Amino acid sequence: MIILVLNSGSSSIKFQVRQTDGEKVLCKGLIESIGEPHSTIHVTVDGKKISRKLELPNHVFALNQMVQLLTSPELNILKSLADIKAVGHRVVHGGEAYSDSVLVDDKAIKTIDELSSLAPLHNPPNLKGILACREILPGVPQVAVFDTAFHQTMPPVAYTYPLPRELYKKYQIRRYGFHGTSHRYVHGRARTIAGLNNGSSKIITAHLGNGCSITAIKDGKVIDTSMGFTPLGGLVMGTRPGDIDASLPFYLVDQGIPAKEVINLLQKKSGLLGLSGGLSNDMRVLLENAATNPLARLAVDVFCYRLRKYIGAYAAALGGLDVLAFTGGIGENAAQVRAETCQDLEFLGVELDPQRNQQGSGKESLISRDGRSARVYVIPTDEELVIAEETVRLCKPA
Ligand code: ADP
């Protein structure tokens, strides 16, 4: 069964075409700068990248051109549009309405739209992708897979903020958590490779990419996660600070910085970029410069220190630790970050094997010493696989 997997943003769409039997990725790609003068569709097939510059004024047009390209004799990925049996969408916010993926119908569209108030930057463009597919692929079933859904098992003690109760009732203010599809995939793999599928398990998954979050999962259920009401909270990220004193934004506004600029500071100029004095939000650049640039060193140190504190906190929440799993661009590739994060965690049964850690990047690998009570893994994430599997599970072939 051939599934189109979409992650639709405001001006870009990431896509994959997947053959679900055999879990084959037929192609993957990116549509960039939709609605801007120079839009481009990039498609990677068998390691070869093809790019087309086109006028793509909106999502309908962009997706139409993309599927035309996939059926073109040159690429020959699909014989015709009828090959696409279903579409799976990444949707950021499912609120409390969705603890599971959903087959898209009018009611789901309305609910996703209503949830836009909780994710104004994400749900509207996700919805644009869904509506565009309705137009281009009429009658083809679509499934929405939510970033928040895996975290809906959190108990009230973890998701409730210590704020006046009416704010939860009136504005649904609570911890939701994000990156759920990635945490779900990595947790599933961790459980399988650690042989914990049939018993109890205490697992921490750390997704460290441009956005970063960490999740505590007990016996298959999320009990806590670091991102909160929005993806701004928790760990240090590329340009977001993670946890800060809640009064800071008001203090800055009182100092005369406009509220919009404060929001911009917190979303685009903080985190690794801010810590490094504007040098970079890219961990690679910071690691390359850490020996000579004190601010690059500080950025790496703060990142790892705060991550280590969360691991300790979540081991306490879980009442122990069987597995710690690293994923995302940083988690999968930066051995130095993994080593610095795990130092002095022997009391939790966490001890990396330096050689395994060095050699473990970019592939599923055990990186801890044998004989310790906790195992540490690198597990490259595959959110698109989860979306494709969920799509197959929920929809009947067209
Ligand atoms: P996204 O969250 O956008 O999906 P990724 O998971 O691809 O992003 O992570 C992107 C980040 O991963 C980059 O900003 C970079 O900091 C980091 N990264 C990628 N490769 C490496 C590497 N070899 N060493 C250190 N960091 C890396």
Short mmCIF file of C-alpha atoms and ligand atoms in Angstrom, two decimals:
data_model
loop_
_atom_site.label_atom_id
_atom_site.label_comp_id
_atom_site.label_asym_id
_atom_site.label_seq_id
_atom_site.Cartn_x
_atom_site.Cartn_y
_atom_site.Cartn_z
CA MET A 1 0.00 0.00 0.00
CA ILE A 2 1.44 3.40 -1.01
CA ILE A 3 1.03 6.20 1.52
CA LEU A 4 1.84 9.88 1.12
CA VAL A 5 3.13 11.33 4.40
CA LEU A 6 2.96 15.11 4.78
CA ASN A 7 4.26 17.62 7.26
CA SER A 8 2.69 20.83 6.07
CA GLY A 9 4.09 24.14 7.34
CA SER A 10 3.18 27.74 6.53
CA SER A 11 5.55 28.08 3.57
CA SER A 12 7.04 24.61 3.25
CA ILE A 13 5.85 21.00 3.06
CA LYS A 14 8.00 17.99 3.91
CA PHE A 15 6.81 14.80 2.24
CA GLN A 16 7.57 11.12 1.88
CA VAL A 17 6.04 8.45 -0.29
CA ARG A 18 6.16 5.16 1.57
CA GLN A 19 5.37 1.62 0.59
CA THR A 20 4.05 0.19 3.81
CA ASP A 21 4.71 -3.46 3.09
CA GLY A 22 8.46 -3.70 3.63
CA GLU A 23 8.51 -0.19 5.06
CA LYS A 24 10.17 1.19 1.94
CA VAL A 25 10.69 4.93 1.43
CA LEU A 26 10.03 5.43 -2.31
CA CYS A 27 11.07 9.07 -2.14
CA LYS A 28 11.26 11.99 0.21
CA GLY A 29 11.31 15.69 -0.37
CA LEU A 30 10.64 19.26 0.53
CA ILE A 31 8.56 21.98 -1.08
CA GLU A 32 10.09 25.33 -0.13
CA SER A 33 9.01 28.97 -0.20
CA ILE A 34 5.35 28.39 -1.08
CA GLY A 35 3.71 31.75 -1.86
CA GLU A 36 7.09 33.41 -2.42
CA PRO A 37 8.63 34.38 -5.76
CA HIS A 38 11.04 31.42 -6.01
CA SER A 39 9.43 28.21 -4.79
CA THR A 40 11.29 24.94 -5.18
CA ILE A 41 10.40 21.26 -4.99
CA HIS A 42 13.27 18.99 -3.93
CA VAL A 43 12.84 15.22 -4.30
CA THR A 44 15.36 12.61 -3.20
CA VAL A 45 15.08 9.18 -4.83
CA ASP A 46 17.65 6.43 -4.19
CA GLY A 47 20.05 9.02 -2.76
CA LYS A 48 19.77 11.27 -5.85
CA LYS A 49 18.35 14.76 -5.33
CA ILE A 50 16.30 16.49 -8.01
CA SER A 51 15.18 20.12 -7.63
CA ARG A 52 12.60 22.09 -9.64
CA LYS A 53 12.07 25.83 -9.39
CA LEU A 54 8.38 26.62 -9.95
CA GLU A 55 5.75 29.23 -9.21
CA LEU A 56 3.82 27.80 -6.25
CA PRO A 57 1.37 30.42 -5.01
CA ASN A 58 -0.41 28.22 -2.45
CA HIS A 59 -0.55 24.75 -0.86
CA VAL A 60 -3.04 23.32 -3.39
CA PHE A 61 -0.84 24.37 -6.27
CA ALA A 62 2.32 23.17 -4.51
CA LEU A 63 0.95 19.70 -3.74
CA ASN A 64 -0.52 19.41 -7.21
CA GLN A 65 2.85 20.14 -8.80
CA MET A 66 4.55 17.75 -6.39
CA VAL A 67 2.28 14.81 -7.24
CA GLN A 68 2.60 15.63 -10.97
CA LEU A 69 6.37 15.46 -10.56
CA LEU A 70 6.13 12.09 -8.80
CA THR A 71 4.07 10.68 -11.68
CA SER A 72 6.29 12.20 -14.40
CA PRO A 73 8.14 9.71 -16.65
CA GLU A 74 11.40 11.25 -15.47
CA LEU A 75 10.91 10.27 -11.83
CA ASN A 76 8.43 7.46 -12.37
CA ILE A 77 7.84 7.04 -8.64
CA LEU A 78 4.09 6.64 -9.12
CA LYS A 79 2.31 5.34 -12.23
CA SER A 80 -0.65 7.58 -11.53
CA LEU A 81 -2.25 9.51 -8.68
CA ALA A 82 -4.47 6.48 -8.08
CA ASP A 83 -1.40 4.73 -6.63
CA ILE A 84 -1.72 6.89 -3.52
CA LYS A 85 -4.09 4.93 -1.30
CA ALA A 86 -4.05 7.21 1.72
CA VAL A 87 -2.41 10.33 3.14
CA GLY A 88 -1.00 10.67 6.65
CA HIS A 89 -0.51 14.14 8.11
CA ARG A 90 1.59 15.35 10.98
CA VAL A 91 -0.67 17.65 12.98
CA VAL A 92 0.93 19.47 15.89
CA HIS A 93 -1.90 19.99 18.34
CA GLY A 94 -4.64 17.55 19.20
CA GLY A 95 -5.37 19.19 22.57
CA GLU A 96 -7.33 17.01 24.96
CA ALA A 97 -9.61 15.98 22.10
CA TYR A 98 -7.17 13.44 20.64
CA SER A 99 -5.18 10.86 22.51
CA ASP A 100 -4.95 8.85 19.29
CA SER A 101 -4.65 9.47 15.57
CA VAL A 102 -7.89 10.15 13.72
CA LEU A 103 -9.37 9.49 10.30
CA VAL A 104 -9.99 12.95 8.85
CA ASP A 105 -13.64 13.88 8.34
CA ASP A 106 -15.53 17.17 8.62
CA LYS A 107 -15.71 16.86 12.40
CA ALA A 108 -11.95 16.29 12.71
CA ILE A 109 -11.27 19.25 10.43
CA LYS A 110 -13.46 21.44 12.62
CA THR A 111 -11.74 20.25 15.81
CA ILE A 112 -8.22 20.75 14.38
CA ASP A 113 -9.31 24.22 13.31
CA GLU A 114 -10.66 24.99 16.80
CA LEU A 115 -7.40 23.80 18.32
CA SER A 116 -5.57 26.46 16.28
CA SER A 117 -5.89 28.81 19.24
CA LEU A 118 -3.48 26.51 21.12
CA ALA A 119 -1.05 26.21 18.18
CA PRO A 120 -1.58 29.27 15.98
CA LEU A 121 1.67 28.77 14.06
CA HIS A 122 1.19 25.08 13.37
CA ASN A 123 -2.39 23.81 13.19
CA PRO A 124 -3.53 26.26 10.46
CA PRO A 125 -0.78 25.23 7.98
CA ASN A 126 -1.28 21.54 8.93
CA LEU A 127 -4.94 22.02 8.05
CA LYS A 128 -4.01 23.69 4.76
CA GLY A 129 -2.23 20.47 3.80
CA ILE A 130 -5.29 18.39 4.69
CA LEU A 131 -7.66 20.63 2.74
CA ALA A 132 -5.33 20.73 -0.27
CA CYS A 133 -5.23 16.91 -0.35
CA ARG A 134 -9.03 16.80 -0.26
CA GLU A 135 -8.97 18.86 -3.43
CA ILE A 136 -6.15 17.09 -5.24
CA LEU A 137 -6.88 13.54 -4.13
CA PRO A 138 -10.66 13.48 -3.68
CA GLY A 139 -11.96 10.37 -1.93
CA VAL A 140 -8.52 9.29 -0.73
CA PRO A 141 -8.65 8.72 3.05
CA GLN A 142 -6.54 10.96 5.22
CA VAL A 143 -5.29 10.45 8.75
CA ALA A 144 -4.10 13.07 11.24
CA VAL A 145 -1.33 11.98 13.62
CA PHE A 146 -0.87 14.41 16.49
CA ASP A 147 2.38 15.50 18.13
CA THR A 148 0.56 15.76 21.43
CA ALA A 149 -1.33 12.44 21.37
CA PHE A 150 1.34 10.13 22.85
CA HIS A 151 1.59 12.47 25.87
CA GLN A 152 -2.12 12.34 26.68
CA THR A 153 -1.50 9.51 29.16
CA MET A 154 0.21 11.97 31.52
CA PRO A 155 -1.50 12.06 34.90
CA PRO A 156 -2.91 15.36 36.26
CA VAL A 157 0.02 15.63 38.67
CA ALA A 158 2.34 16.00 35.66
CA TYR A 159 0.17 18.07 33.33
CA THR A 160 -1.35 20.55 35.78
CA TYR A 161 0.38 23.90 36.27
CA PRO A 162 0.25 25.44 39.73
CA LEU A 163 -1.92 28.31 38.48
CA PRO A 164 -5.48 29.40 39.32
CA ARG A 165 -7.78 26.51 38.44
CA GLU A 166 -10.05 28.60 36.23
CA LEU A 167 -7.21 29.11 33.70
CA TYR A 168 -7.30 25.39 32.91
CA LYS A 169 -11.08 25.40 32.64
CA LYS A 170 -11.36 28.61 30.64
CA TYR A 171 -8.25 28.47 28.43
CA GLN A 172 -7.20 24.77 28.58
CA ILE A 173 -3.87 25.83 30.08
CA ARG A 174 -1.92 22.69 30.97
CA ARG A 175 1.15 20.75 29.85
CA TYR A 176 0.50 19.07 26.49
CA GLY A 177 4.00 18.11 25.32
CA PHE A 178 5.17 17.82 21.71
CA HIS A 179 7.41 15.58 19.51
CA GLY A 180 5.08 12.78 20.64
CA THR A 181 5.39 10.82 17.41
CA SER A 182 9.17 10.76 17.71
CA HIS A 183 9.10 9.80 21.40
CA ARG A 184 6.62 7.07 20.57
CA TYR A 185 8.81 5.60 17.82
CA VAL A 186 12.02 5.77 19.85
CA HIS A 187 10.33 4.32 22.94
CA GLY A 188 8.93 1.45 20.86
CA ARG A 189 12.34 0.63 19.41
CA ALA A 190 14.03 1.00 22.81
CA ARG A 191 11.60 -1.41 24.41
CA THR A 192 12.08 -3.92 21.60
CA ILE A 193 15.87 -3.85 21.46
CA ALA A 194 16.16 -3.87 25.25
CA GLY A 195 13.80 -6.87 25.39
CA LEU A 196 11.32 -5.05 27.64
CA ASN A 197 8.23 -5.56 25.51
CA ASN A 198 6.47 -7.93 27.83
CA GLY A 199 7.36 -6.54 31.22
CA SER A 200 7.44 -3.32 33.13
CA SER A 201 9.74 -0.61 31.77
CA LYS A 202 11.15 2.74 32.85
CA ILE A 203 12.37 4.59 29.79
CA ILE A 204 13.57 8.13 29.13
CA THR A 205 13.65 9.34 25.53
CA ALA A 206 15.55 12.53 24.67
CA HIS A 207 14.67 14.11 21.31
CA LEU A 208 17.43 16.65 20.62
CA GLY A 209 17.00 18.44 17.29
CA ASN A 210 16.34 22.10 16.57
CA GLY A 211 13.59 21.70 19.12
CA CYS A 212 14.42 19.51 22.12
CA SER A 213 12.25 17.57 24.54
CA ILE A 214 12.63 14.70 26.97
CA THR A 215 9.94 12.24 28.06
CA ALA A 216 9.53 9.78 30.93
CA ILE A 217 7.61 6.65 29.91
CA LYS A 218 6.56 4.03 32.45
CA ASP A 219 5.20 0.66 31.30
CA GLY A 220 4.50 2.10 27.86
CA LYS A 221 2.72 5.25 29.06
CA VAL A 222 4.09 8.78 29.12
CA ILE A 223 4.12 10.06 32.70
CA ASP A 224 5.90 13.36 32.07
CA THR A 225 7.46 15.43 29.28
CA SER A 226 9.48 18.62 29.21
CA MET A 227 7.65 20.75 26.64
CA GLY A 228 4.57 22.31 28.13
CA PHE A 229 1.63 24.39 27.00
CA THR A 230 3.77 25.36 24.01
CA PRO A 231 7.05 23.99 22.62
CA LEU A 232 8.99 26.81 24.35
CA GLY A 233 9.43 25.09 27.70
CA GLY A 234 11.79 22.41 29.00
CA LEU A 235 15.26 21.81 27.57
CA VAL A 236 17.59 24.35 25.94
CA MET A 237 16.95 24.34 22.17
CA GLY A 238 18.54 25.86 19.06
CA THR A 239 16.88 29.25 19.48
CA ARG A 240 14.44 28.69 22.40
CA PRO A 241 15.48 28.90 26.04
CA GLY A 242 13.44 26.09 27.58
CA ASP A 243 12.56 26.67 31.23
CA ILE A 244 13.03 30.24 32.46
CA ASP A 245 11.61 32.30 35.29
CA ALA A 246 8.04 33.13 34.21
CA SER A 247 8.39 36.77 35.24
CA LEU A 248 11.26 37.47 32.82
CA PRO A 249 9.13 38.46 29.80
CA PHE A 250 7.20 40.99 31.92
CA TYR A 251 10.43 42.42 33.29
CA LEU A 252 11.73 42.93 29.74
CA VAL A 253 8.46 44.59 28.67
CA ASP A 254 8.79 46.90 31.71
CA GLN A 255 12.28 47.79 30.50
CA GLY A 256 10.71 49.08 27.28
CA ILE A 257 11.18 46.13 24.93
CA PRO A 258 7.93 45.68 22.95
CA ALA A 259 6.05 42.47 23.76
CA LYS A 260 6.38 41.27 20.15
CA GLU A 261 10.16 41.65 20.32
CA VAL A 262 10.23 39.73 23.62
CA ILE A 263 8.34 36.87 21.97
CA ASN A 264 10.80 37.00 19.09
CA LEU A 265 13.72 36.93 21.57
CA LEU A 266 12.32 33.83 23.21
CA GLN A 267 11.46 31.97 20.02
CA LYS A 268 14.26 32.94 17.65
CA LYS A 269 17.21 34.44 19.53
CA SER A 270 17.60 32.42 22.73
CA GLY A 271 18.80 28.86 23.39
CA LEU A 272 22.12 27.82 21.87
CA LEU A 273 22.13 30.88 19.61
CA GLY A 274 21.64 33.30 22.51
CA LEU A 275 24.05 31.50 24.84
CA SER A 276 26.80 31.54 22.22
CA GLY A 277 26.49 35.31 21.78
CA GLY A 278 24.87 34.88 18.37
CA LEU A 279 27.53 32.50 17.02
CA SER A 280 25.16 29.67 16.01
CA ASN A 281 22.12 27.61 16.86
CA ASP A 282 23.81 24.60 15.27
CA MET A 283 25.44 22.21 17.74
CA ARG A 284 28.06 21.23 15.14
CA VAL A 285 29.39 24.79 14.95
CA LEU A 286 29.39 25.11 18.74
CA LEU A 287 31.29 21.86 19.23
CA GLU A 288 33.84 22.89 16.61
CA ASN A 289 34.43 26.20 18.41
CA ALA A 290 34.10 25.09 22.03
CA ALA A 291 37.86 24.70 22.58
CA THR A 292 38.62 28.29 21.58
CA ASN A 293 35.41 30.24 22.13
CA PRO A 294 34.24 30.48 25.78
CA LEU A 295 30.64 31.29 24.81
CA ALA A 296 30.42 28.28 22.49
CA ARG A 297 31.76 26.19 25.43
CA LEU A 298 29.18 27.72 27.77
CA ALA A 299 26.35 27.00 25.31
CA VAL A 300 27.31 23.31 25.10
CA ASP A 301 27.75 23.11 28.87
CA VAL A 302 24.38 24.71 29.70
CA PHE A 303 22.67 22.47 27.14
CA CYS A 304 24.17 19.28 28.65
CA TYR A 305 23.80 20.39 32.28
CA ARG A 306 20.09 21.13 31.95
CA LEU A 307 19.53 17.89 30.06
CA ARG A 308 21.35 15.96 32.83
CA LYS A 309 19.12 17.60 35.45
CA TYR A 310 16.02 16.49 33.55
CA ILE A 311 17.33 12.93 33.31
CA GLY A 312 17.76 12.91 37.09
CA ALA A 313 14.30 14.36 37.63
CA TYR A 314 12.66 11.86 35.29
CA ALA A 315 14.50 8.90 36.83
CA ALA A 316 12.98 10.09 40.12
CA ALA A 317 9.53 10.38 38.53
CA LEU A 318 9.89 6.87 37.10
CA GLY A 319 11.32 5.43 40.32
CA GLY A 320 14.33 4.06 38.45
CA LEU A 321 15.68 3.78 34.93
CA ASP A 322 15.97 0.86 32.51
CA VAL A 323 16.76 2.73 29.28
CA LEU A 324 17.89 6.19 28.22
CA ALA A 325 17.53 6.76 24.46
CA PHE A 326 18.98 9.66 22.44
CA THR A 327 17.45 10.79 19.15
CA GLY A 328 17.15 13.88 16.86
CA GLY A 329 20.01 15.55 14.96
CA ILE A 330 22.02 16.26 18.12
CA GLY A 331 21.07 13.13 20.05
CA GLU A 332 21.87 10.86 17.11
CA ASN A 333 25.11 12.52 16.00
CA ALA A 334 26.84 14.40 18.81
CA ALA A 335 28.84 11.83 20.84
CA GLN A 336 30.39 14.66 22.83
CA VAL A 337 26.98 15.94 23.96
CA ARG A 338 25.91 12.44 24.97
CA ALA A 339 29.14 11.96 26.93
CA GLU A 340 28.93 15.31 28.70
CA THR A 341 25.26 14.77 29.53
CA CYS A 342 25.80 11.33 31.02
CA GLN A 343 28.85 12.16 33.10
CA ASP A 344 28.38 11.58 36.85
CA LEU A 345 25.14 9.65 36.30
CA GLU A 346 26.66 6.36 37.51
CA PHE A 347 24.44 6.60 40.61
CA LEU A 348 21.48 6.06 38.24
CA GLY A 349 23.15 3.06 36.62
CA VAL A 350 24.05 5.16 33.57
CA GLU A 351 27.61 4.80 32.31
CA LEU A 352 28.62 5.26 28.69
CA ASP A 353 31.22 3.10 26.99
CA PRO A 354 33.44 5.76 25.35
CA GLN A 355 34.24 3.64 22.31
CA ARG A 356 30.63 2.53 21.76
CA ASN A 357 29.52 6.13 22.17
CA GLN A 358 32.05 7.39 19.59
CA GLN A 359 31.08 4.71 17.09
CA GLY A 360 27.36 4.76 17.84
CA SER A 361 26.34 7.92 15.99
CA GLY A 362 23.82 7.85 13.17
CA LYS A 363 22.61 4.29 13.69
CA GLU A 364 20.70 2.23 16.23
CA SER A 365 23.34 1.34 18.81
CA LEU A 366 23.97 0.48 22.43
CA ILE A 367 26.43 3.03 23.82
CA SER A 368 26.55 2.13 27.53
CA ARG A 369 28.85 -0.28 29.34
CA ASP A 370 27.65 -3.82 29.90
CA GLY A 371 26.59 -4.79 33.38
CA ARG A 372 25.08 -1.44 34.37
CA SER A 373 21.45 -1.29 35.46
CA ALA A 374 20.47 1.22 32.76
CA ARG A 375 21.13 0.79 29.06
CA VAL A 376 21.77 3.82 26.86
CA TYR A 377 20.97 3.77 23.15
CA VAL A 378 21.20 5.97 20.08
CA ILE A 379 17.97 5.45 18.13
CA PRO A 380 17.50 7.45 14.90
CA THR A 381 13.91 8.63 14.89
CA ASP A 382 11.41 7.83 12.13
CA GLU A 383 8.27 9.86 12.66
CA GLU A 384 7.15 9.27 9.08
CA LEU A 385 7.11 5.52 9.67
CA VAL A 386 4.76 5.99 12.63
CA ILE A 387 2.53 8.29 10.55
CA ALA A 388 2.45 5.76 7.70
CA GLU A 389 1.64 2.90 10.10
CA GLU A 390 -1.07 4.91 11.81
CA THR A 391 -2.52 5.80 8.42
CA VAL A 392 -2.70 2.16 7.39
CA ARG A 393 -4.22 1.21 10.75
CA LEU A 394 -6.99 3.79 10.57
CA CYS A 395 -8.04 3.92 6.96
CA LYS A 396 -9.46 1.52 4.49
CA PRO A 397 -7.72 1.54 1.09
CA ALA A 398 -9.39 3.86 -1.41
P1 ADP B 1 14.64 19.20 13.41
O1 ADP B 1 14.35 19.36 14.86
O2 ADP B 1 14.45 20.47 12.63
O3 ADP B 1 14.03 17.98 12.77
P2 ADP B 1 17.13 17.73 13.42
O4 ADP B 1 16.58 16.65 14.29
O5 ADP B 1 17.56 17.37 12.05
O6 ADP B 1 16.20 19.00 13.33
O7 ADP B 1 18.36 18.36 14.22
C1 ADP B 1 19.01 19.47 13.71
C2 ADP B 1 20.19 19.80 14.60
O8 ADP B 1 20.99 18.64 14.80
C3 ADP B 1 21.12 20.82 13.96
O9 ADP B 1 20.76 22.11 14.28
C4 ADP B 1 22.44 20.47 14.57
O10 ADP B 1 22.60 21.29 15.72
C5 ADP B 1 22.32 19.05 15.03
N1 ADP B 1 23.25 18.15 14.36
C6 ADP B 1 23.10 17.51 13.19
N2 ADP B 1 24.22 16.78 12.90
C7 ADP B 1 25.06 16.95 13.95
C8 ADP B 1 26.36 16.46 14.28
N3 ADP B 1 27.02 15.65 13.45
N4 ADP B 1 26.92 16.86 15.43
C9 ADP B 1 26.25 17.69 16.26
N5 ADP B 1 25.04 18.18 16.03
C10 ADP B 1 24.45 17.82 14.89
#
